[in-house]
Coordinates of C-alpha atoms in Angstrom, one line a residue:
X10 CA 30.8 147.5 156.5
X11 CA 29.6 150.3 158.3
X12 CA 27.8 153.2 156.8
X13 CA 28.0 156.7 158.7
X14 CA 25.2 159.8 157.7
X15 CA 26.0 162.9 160.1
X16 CA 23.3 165.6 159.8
X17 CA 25.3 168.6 161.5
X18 CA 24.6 170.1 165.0
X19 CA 21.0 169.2 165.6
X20 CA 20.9 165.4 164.9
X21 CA 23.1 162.5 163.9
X22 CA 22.5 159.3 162.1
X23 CA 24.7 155.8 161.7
X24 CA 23.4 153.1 159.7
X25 CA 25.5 149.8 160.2
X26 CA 24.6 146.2 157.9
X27 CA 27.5 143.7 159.4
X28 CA 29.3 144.7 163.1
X29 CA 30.6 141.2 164.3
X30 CA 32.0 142.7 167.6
X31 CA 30.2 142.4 170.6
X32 CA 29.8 143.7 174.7
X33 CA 27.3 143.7 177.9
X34 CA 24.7 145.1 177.7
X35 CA 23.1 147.3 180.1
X36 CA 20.1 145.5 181.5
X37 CA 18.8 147.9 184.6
X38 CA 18.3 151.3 184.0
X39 CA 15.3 153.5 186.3
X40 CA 13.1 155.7 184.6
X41 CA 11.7 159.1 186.2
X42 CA 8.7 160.2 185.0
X43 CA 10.0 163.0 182.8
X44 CA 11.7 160.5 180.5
X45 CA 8.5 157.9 180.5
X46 CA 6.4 161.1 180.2
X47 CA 8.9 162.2 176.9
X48 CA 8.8 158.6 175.4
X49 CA 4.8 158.6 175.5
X50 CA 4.4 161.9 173.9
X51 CA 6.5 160.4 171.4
X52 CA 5.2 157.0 170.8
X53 CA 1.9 159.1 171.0
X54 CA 2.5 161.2 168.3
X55 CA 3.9 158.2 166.3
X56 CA 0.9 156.2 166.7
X57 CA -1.8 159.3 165.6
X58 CA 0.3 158.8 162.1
X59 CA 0.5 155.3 161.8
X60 CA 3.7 154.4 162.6
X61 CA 4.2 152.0 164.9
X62 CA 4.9 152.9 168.8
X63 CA 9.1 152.0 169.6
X64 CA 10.2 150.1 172.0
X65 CA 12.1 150.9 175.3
X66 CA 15.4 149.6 175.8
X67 CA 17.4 149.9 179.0
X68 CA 20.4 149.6 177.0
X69 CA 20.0 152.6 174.6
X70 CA 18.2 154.4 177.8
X71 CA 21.6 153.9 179.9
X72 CA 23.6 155.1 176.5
X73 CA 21.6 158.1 176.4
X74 CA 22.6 158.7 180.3
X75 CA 26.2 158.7 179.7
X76 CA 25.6 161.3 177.6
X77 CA 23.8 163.7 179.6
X78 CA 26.6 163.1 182.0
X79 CA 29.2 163.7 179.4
X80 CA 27.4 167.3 178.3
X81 CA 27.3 168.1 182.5
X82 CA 30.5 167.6 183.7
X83 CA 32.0 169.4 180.2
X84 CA 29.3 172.3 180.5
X85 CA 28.8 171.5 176.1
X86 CA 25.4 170.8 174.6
X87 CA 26.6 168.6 171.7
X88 CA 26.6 165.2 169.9
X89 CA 30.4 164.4 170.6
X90 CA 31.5 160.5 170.6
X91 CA 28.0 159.6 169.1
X92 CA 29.8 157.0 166.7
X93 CA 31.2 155.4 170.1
X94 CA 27.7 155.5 170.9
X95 CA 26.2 154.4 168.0
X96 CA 28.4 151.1 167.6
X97 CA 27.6 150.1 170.9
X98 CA 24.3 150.0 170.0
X99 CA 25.0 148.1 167.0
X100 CA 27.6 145.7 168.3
X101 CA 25.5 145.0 171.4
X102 CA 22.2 145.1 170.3
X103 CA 22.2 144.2 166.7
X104 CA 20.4 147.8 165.5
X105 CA 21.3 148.6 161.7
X106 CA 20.3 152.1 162.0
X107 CA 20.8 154.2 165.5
X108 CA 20.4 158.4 165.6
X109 CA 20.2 161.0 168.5
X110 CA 18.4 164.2 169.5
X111 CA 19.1 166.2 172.0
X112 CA 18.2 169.1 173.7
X113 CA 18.9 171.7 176.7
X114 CA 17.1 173.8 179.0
X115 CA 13.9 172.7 178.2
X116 CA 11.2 172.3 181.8
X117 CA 9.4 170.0 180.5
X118 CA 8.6 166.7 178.6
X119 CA 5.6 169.1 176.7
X120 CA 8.6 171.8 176.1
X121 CA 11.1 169.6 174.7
X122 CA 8.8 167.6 172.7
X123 CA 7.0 170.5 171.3
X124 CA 10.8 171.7 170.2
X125 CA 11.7 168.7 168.3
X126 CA 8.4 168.9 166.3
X127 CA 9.4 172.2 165.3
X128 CA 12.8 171.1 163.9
X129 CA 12.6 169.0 160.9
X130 CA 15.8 167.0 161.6
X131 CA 14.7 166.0 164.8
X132 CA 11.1 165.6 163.4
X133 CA 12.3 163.5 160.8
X134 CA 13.9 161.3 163.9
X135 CA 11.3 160.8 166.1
X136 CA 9.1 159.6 163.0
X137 CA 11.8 158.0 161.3
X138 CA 12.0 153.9 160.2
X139 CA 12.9 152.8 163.9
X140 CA 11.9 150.6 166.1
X141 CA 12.8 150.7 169.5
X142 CA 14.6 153.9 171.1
X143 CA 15.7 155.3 175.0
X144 CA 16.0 158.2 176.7
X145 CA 17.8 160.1 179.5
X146 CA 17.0 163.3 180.9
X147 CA 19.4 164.7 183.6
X148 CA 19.7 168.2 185.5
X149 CA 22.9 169.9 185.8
X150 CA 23.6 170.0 189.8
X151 CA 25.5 173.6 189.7
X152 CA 22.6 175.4 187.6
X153 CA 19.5 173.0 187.5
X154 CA 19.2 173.3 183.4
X155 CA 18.0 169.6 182.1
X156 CA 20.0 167.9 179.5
X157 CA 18.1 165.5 177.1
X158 CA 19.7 162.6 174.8
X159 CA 16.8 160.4 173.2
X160 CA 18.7 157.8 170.8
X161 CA 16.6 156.3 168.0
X162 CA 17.4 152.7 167.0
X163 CA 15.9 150.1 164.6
X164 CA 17.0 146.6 165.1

């Protein structure tokens, strides 16, 4: 049984409790500094709250990357296929709970983060009941604006 929340536009959330399917997963992925830069300030942020710091996964990090290359070559900004996302995730990884933020034309990881803080659905993400989360931050070739997909998963 899986069970789907969808909060509109700027975040989405799929909570899964039996997903007997399974695939590869996605063992190598390489990090630029922006994105280890982004999940620090998170984890950061996390920690000067109490909640426990989340786990990197090259998996969910990789995920996040087919995004950002999704929203590139379709010149959107949006959360489209994030269920296809989302039960990879499960299926692959076993998570029970997996959301997303994303975010455009931000410089930096200070910019982008600083954003999210200010919106209380992404907020409620970053220090929401997970436990492990990755992150992809790409630049658009034709105009140089980043793209940003950070998926949140607790497994």
């Amino acid at each position: 049984m899986i069970f789907y929340s969808l909060n509109y536009c700027s975040s989405d959330n799929v909570e899964s409790q039996n997903v007997n399917e399974s695939s590869l997963e996605v063992t190598n992925y390489i990090y630029i500094s922006s994105e280890l830069d982004t999940m620090a300030l998170i984890n950061d942020y996390r920690i000067s709250i109490g909640l426990n710091p989340l786990e990197k996964i090259n998996h969910i990090s990789y995920k996040s990357e087919e995004h950002n290359n999704y929203m590139i070559a379709n010149n959107v900004v949006n959360h489209n296929d994030f269920v296809a996302r989302s039960q990879n995730i499960i299926e692959v990884l076993g998570a029970t709970k997996v959301s997303e933020n994303i975010a455009y034309n931000y410089n930096s990881p200070n910019t982008v983060f600083e954003a999210w803080m200010k919106s209380p659905k992404h907020k409620a993400i970053i220090i929401g009941g997970y436990t492990h989360f990755g992150i992809s931050i790409r630049e658009n070739p034709i105009n140089g604006k980043k793209y940003y997909t950070n998926i949140f998963a607790k497994i």
